[in-house]
Amino acid sequence: VTTRPTIPDLLRVADAGSAGSVRAIARLLTVVESGGDPAAELAGELVGRARSAAVVGLTGAPGAGKSTMTAALVGAYRTRSARVAVLAVDPSSPFTGGALLGDRVRMGEHVLDPGVFIRSMSSRGHLGGLAAAAPAAVDLLAALGFDVVLIETVGVGQSEVDVMHLADTVAVVMAPGMGDGVQAAKAGILEIADVLVVNKADHEGAKATIRDLKSMVALGRSGVAEPGEWRIPVLPTVAVKGEGIDDLVAAIDEHRGNLVESGRLAERRSRRARAAVESVVLERVRVLLHSRTGRSRLGAAGDAVASGRTDHYTAAEDVLTWLAGTERG
Ligand SMILES: Nc1nc2c(ncn2[C@@H]2O[C@H](COP(=O)(O)OP(=O)(O)OP(=O)(O)O)[C@@H](O)[C@H]2O)c(=O)[nH]1
Ligand SMILES: [Mg+2]
């Protein structure tokens, strides 16, 4: 008779780093994604653990070379014997199977390396959406002792920005000649980028893109540099050939050093933890609202507003008062 491994069992196997550890880590991530009591138990087990992972976000337009870059970065970190986890995140699409399958091929030899853990997350099947699971997933991987957690996501829309807020360092990957998409994305780029990467530097037009981005970075700065202020570097790479990857790793290290010195690493960690707390709160509220009582409360509130007996703010206050009572009880 085989019994289901408990969460402490899974943690022991994951920590041992032995043959079954990749599978144990995968199961722990499933626990995180599924939420509820097991996820709460796991979170409790992880309290007090050291988390020293460098959390690196990689985002950019479709086809810019993020996955190729991720594989190259994994290779670079592995030569330093760092343990690396990759979370490939697609916040928008519930249908990422094909793309992620391609990424597995792109990850090549890393798929079989026990020092590398690769996981895809999509919005499919998550009660609270991806945002609910991503912060806790990053935290789990850090608590399991990974030295580097790479989060790869597509695009620079709001949900990608949310995901990128989980990272200590965000690299935005661009490619030359991507036209209007790049233009449109520019506004959001400086908000989230710590490092700008111009991939496909072997393509025509790379020089112009680099020049463009450098002047954009210069314009985005507010005149006089403060001491210790981070300057966003613009780095050319050819990810398919591994060119420029060492410089990128160096820039990521440098940015991390800057975060530590300026005290902003702690700030980013708090921001990540805040996101984890917020997502649990929102999940709880959603569960309560969708419960039998919750639905009848909402239904009654809707009736009261529709019939003109009250307004929707007052009705919402009543529902919130009920929710607060439920949480205490
Ligand atoms: N010439 C050239 N091609 C590259 C380079 N980097 C990546 N590619 C190619 O560009 C294509 C897209 O690369 P991916 O790594 O899949 O890009 P991605 O940003 O992950 O794409 P999505 O996940 O679809 O958004 C692939 O055919 C790569 O081989 C590069 O530096 N130079
Ligand atoms: Mg990709």
Tab-separated table of C-alpha atoms and ligand atoms in Angstrom:
chain	number	residue	atom	x	y	z
A	1	VAL	CA	0.000	0.000	0.000
A	2	THR	CA	1.435	3.358	-0.974
A	3	THR	CA	0.268	6.351	1.022
A	4	ARG	CA	0.289	9.868	-0.287
A	5	PRO	CA	3.447	11.640	0.823
A	6	THR	CA	2.770	14.372	3.358
A	7	ILE	CA	4.056	17.897	2.876
A	8	PRO	CA	6.948	17.329	5.330
A	9	ASP	CA	7.799	14.137	3.353
A	10	LEU	CA	7.876	16.095	0.112
A	11	LEU	CA	10.012	18.807	1.692
A	12	ARG	CA	12.508	16.231	2.981
A	13	VAL	CA	12.880	14.698	-0.476
A	14	ALA	CA	13.088	18.121	-2.136
A	15	ASP	CA	15.761	19.264	0.326
A	16	ALA	CA	17.843	16.115	-0.083
A	17	GLY	CA	18.424	17.047	-3.719
A	18	SER	CA	18.399	13.364	-4.601
A	19	ALA	CA	16.888	11.562	-7.560
A	20	GLY	CA	13.267	12.129	-6.617
A	21	SER	CA	13.708	15.756	-5.670
A	22	VAL	CA	12.612	17.244	-8.992
A	23	ARG	CA	9.357	15.315	-8.728
A	24	ALA	CA	8.904	16.387	-5.097
A	25	ILE	CA	9.474	20.039	-6.018
A	26	ALA	CA	6.925	19.703	-8.820
A	27	ARG	CA	4.377	18.287	-6.379
A	28	LEU	CA	5.046	21.066	-3.886
A	29	LEU	CA	4.461	23.630	-6.627
A	30	THR	CA	1.168	21.939	-7.425
A	31	VAL	CA	0.234	22.295	-3.754
A	32	VAL	CA	1.034	26.012	-3.975
A	33	GLU	CA	-0.981	26.420	-7.167
A	34	SER	CA	-4.001	24.593	-5.811
A	35	GLY	CA	-4.237	26.840	-2.770
A	36	GLY	CA	-6.428	26.013	0.212
A	37	ASP	CA	-5.405	24.213	3.401
A	38	PRO	CA	-2.457	22.214	1.982
A	39	ALA	CA	-0.940	25.427	0.584
A	40	ALA	CA	-1.409	27.075	3.970
A	41	GLU	CA	0.276	24.121	5.703
A	42	LEU	CA	3.205	24.298	3.283
A	43	ALA	CA	3.587	28.049	3.831
A	44	GLY	CA	3.727	27.397	7.578
A	45	GLU	CA	6.438	24.750	7.126
A	46	LEU	CA	8.571	27.247	5.192
A	47	VAL	CA	8.556	29.982	7.828
A	48	GLY	CA	12.038	30.855	9.034
A	49	ARG	CA	13.912	29.284	6.141
A	50	ALA	CA	16.686	31.244	4.498
A	51	ARG	CA	15.849	32.594	1.062
A	52	SER	CA	18.890	33.848	-0.739
A	53	ALA	CA	17.819	33.303	-4.339
A	54	ALA	CA	18.376	35.998	-6.897
A	55	VAL	CA	14.968	36.356	-8.532
A	56	VAL	CA	15.391	37.434	-12.135
A	57	GLY	CA	12.506	38.379	-14.421
A	58	LEU	CA	12.765	38.149	-18.177
A	59	THR	CA	10.080	39.726	-20.304
A	60	GLY	CA	9.655	41.155	-23.784
A	61	ALA	CA	7.691	40.958	-26.988
A	62	PRO	CA	6.777	37.570	-28.489
A	63	GLY	CA	9.650	36.116	-30.476
A	64	ALA	CA	12.284	38.477	-29.065
A	65	GLY	CA	14.268	35.480	-27.889
A	66	LYS	CA	13.310	35.200	-24.218
A	67	SER	CA	13.259	31.410	-24.129
A	68	THR	CA	16.554	31.116	-25.983
A	69	MET	CA	17.971	33.703	-23.567
A	70	THR	CA	16.609	31.829	-20.565
A	71	ALA	CA	18.316	28.631	-21.719
A	72	ALA	CA	21.582	30.535	-22.259
A	73	LEU	CA	21.319	32.134	-18.809
A	74	VAL	CA	20.666	28.763	-17.198
A	75	GLY	CA	23.832	27.499	-18.882
A	76	ALA	CA	25.833	30.467	-17.602
A	77	TYR	CA	24.590	30.032	-14.034
A	78	ARG	CA	25.257	26.283	-14.173
A	79	THR	CA	28.911	26.889	-14.995
A	80	ARG	CA	29.037	28.623	-11.598
A	81	SER	CA	27.310	25.575	-10.075
A	82	ALA	CA	24.311	27.668	-9.068
A	83	ARG	CA	21.029	25.789	-8.720
A	84	VAL	CA	18.535	27.368	-11.089
A	85	ALA	CA	14.738	27.260	-11.230
A	86	VAL	CA	12.826	28.523	-14.249
A	87	LEU	CA	9.178	29.560	-14.075
A	88	ALA	CA	7.755	30.116	-17.553
A	89	VAL	CA	4.647	32.159	-16.985
A	90	ASP	CA	1.907	33.024	-19.427
A	91	PRO	CA	-0.514	35.313	-17.635
A	92	SER	CA	-2.825	35.932	-20.560
A	93	SER	CA	-3.346	32.670	-22.330
A	94	PRO	CA	-4.869	29.507	-20.961
A	95	PHE	CA	-3.558	27.743	-24.072
A	96	THR	CA	0.198	27.685	-23.711
A	97	GLY	CA	0.807	23.997	-24.229
A	98	GLY	CA	2.387	24.309	-27.654
A	99	ALA	CA	4.673	27.200	-26.880
A	100	LEU	CA	5.826	25.590	-23.656
A	101	LEU	CA	6.511	22.321	-25.402
A	102	GLY	CA	8.771	24.279	-27.758
A	103	ASP	CA	10.494	25.812	-24.758
A	104	ARG	CA	11.225	22.381	-23.331
A	105	VAL	CA	13.009	21.545	-26.567
A	106	ARG	CA	14.870	24.854	-26.374
A	107	MET	CA	15.991	24.089	-22.825
A	108	GLY	CA	17.793	21.077	-24.301
A	109	GLU	CA	20.294	19.478	-21.946
A	110	HIS	CA	18.998	21.464	-18.941
A	111	VAL	CA	15.843	19.365	-18.796
A	112	LEU	CA	17.909	16.407	-17.549
A	113	ASP	CA	20.169	18.413	-15.225
A	114	PRO	CA	19.186	17.808	-11.555
A	115	GLY	CA	20.517	21.290	-10.713
A	116	VAL	CA	17.851	22.838	-12.931
A	117	PHE	CA	14.131	22.898	-12.279
A	118	ILE	CA	11.740	24.010	-15.034
A	119	ARG	CA	8.054	24.674	-14.580
A	120	SER	CA	5.383	26.242	-16.755
A	121	MET	CA	2.491	28.115	-15.247
A	122	SER	CA	-0.552	29.381	-17.081
A	123	SER	CA	-3.771	30.894	-15.859
A	124	ARG	CA	-5.579	27.645	-16.575
A	125	GLY	CA	-6.990	25.955	-13.529
A	126	HIS	CA	-6.066	28.558	-10.951
A	127	LEU	CA	-8.916	29.705	-8.810
A	128	GLY	CA	-7.496	33.150	-8.223
A	129	GLY	CA	-5.732	33.383	-11.567
A	130	LEU	CA	-2.036	33.244	-12.007
A	131	ALA	CA	-1.372	36.242	-9.819
A	132	ALA	CA	-2.508	34.209	-6.843
A	133	ALA	CA	0.049	31.454	-7.318
A	134	ALA	CA	3.118	33.168	-8.764
A	135	PRO	CA	4.412	34.965	-5.638
A	136	ALA	CA	4.072	31.824	-3.521
A	137	ALA	CA	5.706	29.721	-6.234
A	138	VAL	CA	8.730	32.024	-6.321
A	139	ASP	CA	8.906	31.970	-2.541
A	140	LEU	CA	8.782	28.164	-2.431
A	141	LEU	CA	11.656	27.856	-4.901
A	142	ALA	CA	13.709	30.364	-2.915
A	143	ALA	CA	12.963	28.519	0.330
A	144	LEU	CA	14.040	25.248	-1.297
A	145	GLY	CA	17.495	26.739	-1.733
A	146	PHE	CA	17.629	27.635	-5.395
A	147	ASP	CA	20.335	30.217	-6.007
A	148	VAL	CA	18.582	31.722	-9.003
A	149	VAL	CA	14.889	31.809	-9.885
A	150	LEU	CA	14.257	32.924	-13.474
A	151	ILE	CA	10.737	34.052	-14.326
A	152	GLU	CA	10.041	34.263	-18.036
A	153	THR	CA	6.886	35.941	-19.289
A	154	VAL	CA	5.551	37.307	-22.571
A	155	GLY	CA	4.851	40.949	-23.303
A	156	VAL	CA	4.696	44.077	-21.178
A	157	GLY	CA	0.981	44.347	-20.373
A	158	GLN	CA	-0.382	44.866	-16.868
A	159	SER	CA	-0.419	41.223	-15.838
A	160	GLU	CA	3.170	40.834	-17.014
A	161	VAL	CA	4.106	43.899	-15.009
A	162	ASP	CA	2.489	42.279	-11.966
A	163	VAL	CA	4.503	39.134	-12.528
A	164	MET	CA	7.677	41.127	-13.016
A	165	HIS	CA	7.123	42.880	-9.703
A	166	LEU	CA	8.020	39.551	-8.148
A	167	ALA	CA	11.591	39.815	-9.415
A	168	ASP	CA	14.606	41.481	-7.822
A	169	THR	CA	15.988	42.280	-11.246
A	170	VAL	CA	13.971	42.620	-14.448
A	171	ALA	CA	15.536	42.254	-17.878
A	172	VAL	CA	13.397	43.389	-20.813
A	173	VAL	CA	14.357	41.634	-24.025
A	174	MET	CA	13.909	43.512	-27.293
A	175	ALA	CA	14.825	42.620	-30.841
A	176	PRO	CA	15.658	44.957	-33.701
A	177	GLY	CA	13.055	45.696	-36.343
A	178	MET	CA	10.014	44.711	-34.323
A	179	GLY	CA	8.328	47.930	-35.353
A	180	ASP	CA	5.187	49.307	-33.799
A	181	GLY	CA	4.980	46.723	-31.067
A	182	VAL	CA	8.250	47.976	-29.699
A	183	GLN	CA	7.134	51.591	-30.022
A	184	ALA	CA	3.954	50.854	-28.117
A	185	ALA	CA	5.777	48.926	-25.452
A	186	LYS	CA	8.351	51.638	-24.823
A	187	ALA	CA	6.234	53.624	-22.416
A	188	GLY	CA	5.974	50.703	-20.050
A	189	ILE	CA	9.526	49.511	-20.398
A	190	LEU	CA	11.319	52.046	-18.244
A	191	GLU	CA	8.808	51.426	-15.497
A	192	ILE	CA	9.871	47.834	-15.057
A	193	ALA	CA	13.300	47.371	-16.691
A	194	ASP	CA	16.475	47.199	-14.647
A	195	VAL	CA	18.406	45.919	-17.643
A	196	LEU	CA	17.553	46.350	-21.328
A	197	VAL	CA	18.667	43.621	-23.685
A	198	VAL	CA	18.768	44.009	-27.453
A	199	ASN	CA	18.793	40.414	-28.623
A	200	LYS	CA	19.373	39.308	-32.218
A	201	ALA	CA	22.248	41.735	-32.380
A	202	ASP	CA	23.299	39.743	-35.450
A	203	HIS	CA	20.319	41.260	-37.271
A	204	GLU	CA	20.401	44.423	-39.316
A	205	GLY	CA	19.134	47.411	-37.392
A	206	ALA	CA	20.413	46.262	-34.003
A	207	LYS	CA	22.736	49.262	-33.753
A	208	ALA	CA	19.856	51.657	-34.384
A	209	THR	CA	17.703	49.939	-31.756
A	210	ILE	CA	20.520	50.121	-29.216
A	211	ARG	CA	21.079	53.805	-29.970
A	212	ASP	CA	17.330	54.401	-29.674
A	213	LEU	CA	17.043	52.677	-26.331
A	214	LYS	CA	20.127	54.391	-24.945
A	215	SER	CA	18.714	57.815	-25.693
A	216	MET	CA	15.374	56.754	-24.275
A	217	VAL	CA	17.084	55.696	-21.041
A	218	ALA	CA	19.010	58.982	-20.945
A	219	LEU	CA	15.806	60.991	-21.454
A	220	GLY	CA	13.994	58.993	-18.829
A	221	ARG	CA	16.507	60.010	-16.189
A	222	SER	CA	15.757	63.130	-14.221
A	223	GLY	CA	18.871	65.170	-14.905
A	224	VAL	CA	21.363	64.948	-12.058
A	225	ALA	CA	22.199	61.410	-10.999
A	226	GLU	CA	21.882	60.677	-7.322
A	227	PRO	CA	24.760	58.838	-5.701
A	228	GLY	CA	24.243	55.092	-6.014
A	229	GLU	CA	21.451	55.560	-8.549
A	230	TRP	CA	21.059	52.601	-10.877
A	231	ARG	CA	21.672	53.309	-14.548
A	232	ILE	CA	19.772	50.962	-16.852
A	233	PRO	CA	22.353	49.359	-19.155
A	234	VAL	CA	21.504	48.522	-22.771
A	235	LEU	CA	23.170	45.240	-23.709
A	236	PRO	CA	23.444	43.576	-27.128
A	237	THR	CA	23.153	39.775	-27.204
A	238	VAL	CA	22.958	36.974	-29.718
A	239	ALA	CA	21.187	34.430	-27.557
A	240	VAL	CA	21.338	31.610	-30.127
A	241	LYS	CA	25.135	31.808	-30.057
A	242	GLY	CA	25.475	32.645	-26.378
A	243	GLU	CA	27.054	35.998	-27.208
A	244	GLY	CA	26.678	38.752	-24.628
A	245	ILE	CA	25.286	36.373	-22.016
A	246	ASP	CA	28.244	36.804	-19.658
A	247	ASP	CA	27.755	40.572	-19.824
A	248	LEU	CA	24.086	40.108	-19.056
A	249	VAL	CA	24.886	37.915	-16.036
A	250	ALA	CA	27.392	40.547	-14.889
A	251	ALA	CA	24.776	43.300	-15.244
A	252	ILE	CA	22.262	41.253	-13.245
A	253	ASP	CA	24.888	40.714	-10.516
A	254	GLU	CA	25.709	44.401	-10.519
A	255	HIS	CA	22.075	45.362	-10.205
A	256	ARG	CA	21.694	43.012	-7.288
A	257	GLY	CA	24.736	44.577	-5.642
A	258	ASN	CA	23.144	47.968	-6.144
A	259	LEU	CA	19.899	46.753	-4.544
A	260	VAL	CA	21.743	45.401	-1.521
A	261	GLU	CA	23.808	48.561	-1.021
A	262	SER	CA	20.851	50.882	-1.379
A	263	GLY	CA	18.608	48.798	0.870
A	264	ARG	CA	16.118	48.368	-1.930
A	265	LEU	CA	16.463	44.577	-2.002
A	266	ALA	CA	14.534	44.419	1.260
A	267	GLU	CA	11.948	46.727	-0.313
A	268	ARG	CA	11.478	44.422	-3.283
A	269	ARG	CA	11.239	41.419	-0.976
A	270	SER	CA	8.515	43.133	1.021
A	271	ARG	CA	6.691	43.991	-2.168
A	272	ARG	CA	6.774	40.322	-3.173
A	273	ALA	CA	5.567	39.187	0.241
A	274	ARG	CA	2.816	41.795	0.141
A	275	ALA	CA	1.656	40.378	-3.194
A	276	ALA	CA	1.510	36.911	-1.631
A	277	VAL	CA	-0.556	38.167	1.301
A	278	GLU	CA	-2.872	40.130	-0.966
A	279	SER	CA	-3.504	37.162	-3.208
A	280	VAL	CA	-4.514	34.970	-0.255
A	281	VAL	CA	-6.851	37.668	1.037
A	282	LEU	CA	-8.463	38.031	-2.392
A	283	GLU	CA	-8.743	34.272	-2.763
A	284	ARG	CA	-10.463	33.991	0.623
A	285	VAL	CA	-12.905	36.736	-0.252
A	286	ARG	CA	-13.661	35.098	-3.587
A	287	VAL	CA	-14.275	31.726	-1.942
A	288	LEU	CA	-16.597	33.276	0.635
A	289	LEU	CA	-18.539	35.221	-1.969
A	290	HIS	CA	-19.008	32.084	-4.037
A	291	SER	CA	-20.173	30.016	-1.055
A	292	ARG	CA	-23.875	29.294	-0.592
A	293	THR	CA	-24.333	32.048	1.938
A	294	GLY	CA	-22.141	34.417	-0.031
A	295	ARG	CA	-24.178	33.965	-3.171
A	296	SER	CA	-27.455	34.504	-1.338
A	297	ARG	CA	-26.039	37.631	0.364
A	298	LEU	CA	-24.911	38.982	-2.999
A	299	GLY	CA	-28.232	38.041	-4.561
A	300	ALA	CA	-30.170	39.881	-1.853
A	301	ALA	CA	-27.869	42.884	-2.221
A	302	GLY	CA	-28.441	42.880	-5.975
A	303	ASP	CA	-32.205	42.749	-5.494
A	304	ALA	CA	-32.095	45.622	-2.995
A	305	VAL	CA	-30.077	47.821	-5.361
A	306	ALA	CA	-32.102	46.905	-8.456
A	307	SER	CA	-35.392	47.692	-6.715
A	308	GLY	CA	-34.094	51.086	-5.637
A	309	ARG	CA	-34.154	50.342	-1.883
A	310	THR	CA	-30.468	51.112	-1.516
A	311	ASP	CA	-27.356	51.975	-3.532
A	312	HIS	CA	-24.563	49.575	-4.482
A	313	TYR	CA	-22.006	51.151	-2.122
A	314	THR	CA	-24.246	50.723	0.903
A	315	ALA	CA	-25.073	47.191	-0.192
A	316	ALA	CA	-21.353	46.444	-0.604
A	317	GLU	CA	-20.701	47.738	2.917
A	318	ASP	CA	-23.221	45.243	4.243
A	319	VAL	CA	-21.558	42.395	2.364
A	320	LEU	CA	-18.130	43.476	3.654
A	321	THR	CA	-19.446	43.589	7.219
A	322	TRP	CA	-20.729	40.048	6.768
A	323	LEU	CA	-17.373	38.951	5.298
A	324	ALA	CA	-15.467	40.425	8.237
A	325	GLY	CA	-17.736	38.549	10.653
A	326	THR	CA	-17.246	35.299	8.739
A	327	GLU	CA	-13.462	35.647	8.816
A	328	ARG	CA	-13.473	36.130	12.583
A	329	GLY	CA	-15.931	33.304	13.206
B	1	LIG	N1	19.244	35.454	-35.432
B	1	LIG	C1	18.911	35.263	-34.169
B	1	LIG	N2	17.854	34.509	-33.867
B	1	LIG	C2	17.526	34.338	-32.559
B	1	LIG	C3	18.303	34.900	-31.525
B	1	LIG	N3	17.763	34.556	-30.361
B	1	LIG	C4	16.668	33.813	-30.637
B	1	LIG	N4	16.531	33.665	-31.979
B	1	LIG	C5	15.477	32.938	-32.683
B	1	LIG	O1	14.270	33.669	-32.577
B	1	LIG	C6	13.156	32.774	-32.490
B	1	LIG	C7	12.340	33.096	-31.244
B	1	LIG	O2	13.118	32.795	-30.110
B	1	LIG	P1	12.445	32.408	-28.718
B	1	LIG	O3	13.551	32.193	-27.748
B	1	LIG	O4	11.454	31.345	-28.881
B	1	LIG	O5	11.697	33.767	-28.392
B	1	LIG	P2	10.621	34.060	-27.244
B	1	LIG	O6	10.767	35.485	-26.935
B	1	LIG	O7	10.757	33.098	-26.148
B	1	LIG	O8	9.290	33.789	-28.028
B	1	LIG	P3	7.799	33.580	-27.402
B	1	LIG	O9	7.914	32.650	-26.236
B	1	LIG	O10	7.032	33.011	-28.539
B	1	LIG	O11	7.334	34.942	-27.013
B	1	LIG	C8	13.727	31.381	-32.484
B	1	LIG	O12	13.648	30.869	-33.787
B	1	LIG	C9	15.166	31.586	-32.075
B	1	LIG	O13	16.037	30.600	-32.577
B	1	LIG	C10	19.453	35.677	-31.887
B	1	LIG	O14	20.167	36.223	-31.058
B	1	LIG	N5	19.699	35.820	-33.220
B	2	MG	MG	9.297	31.816	-25.148
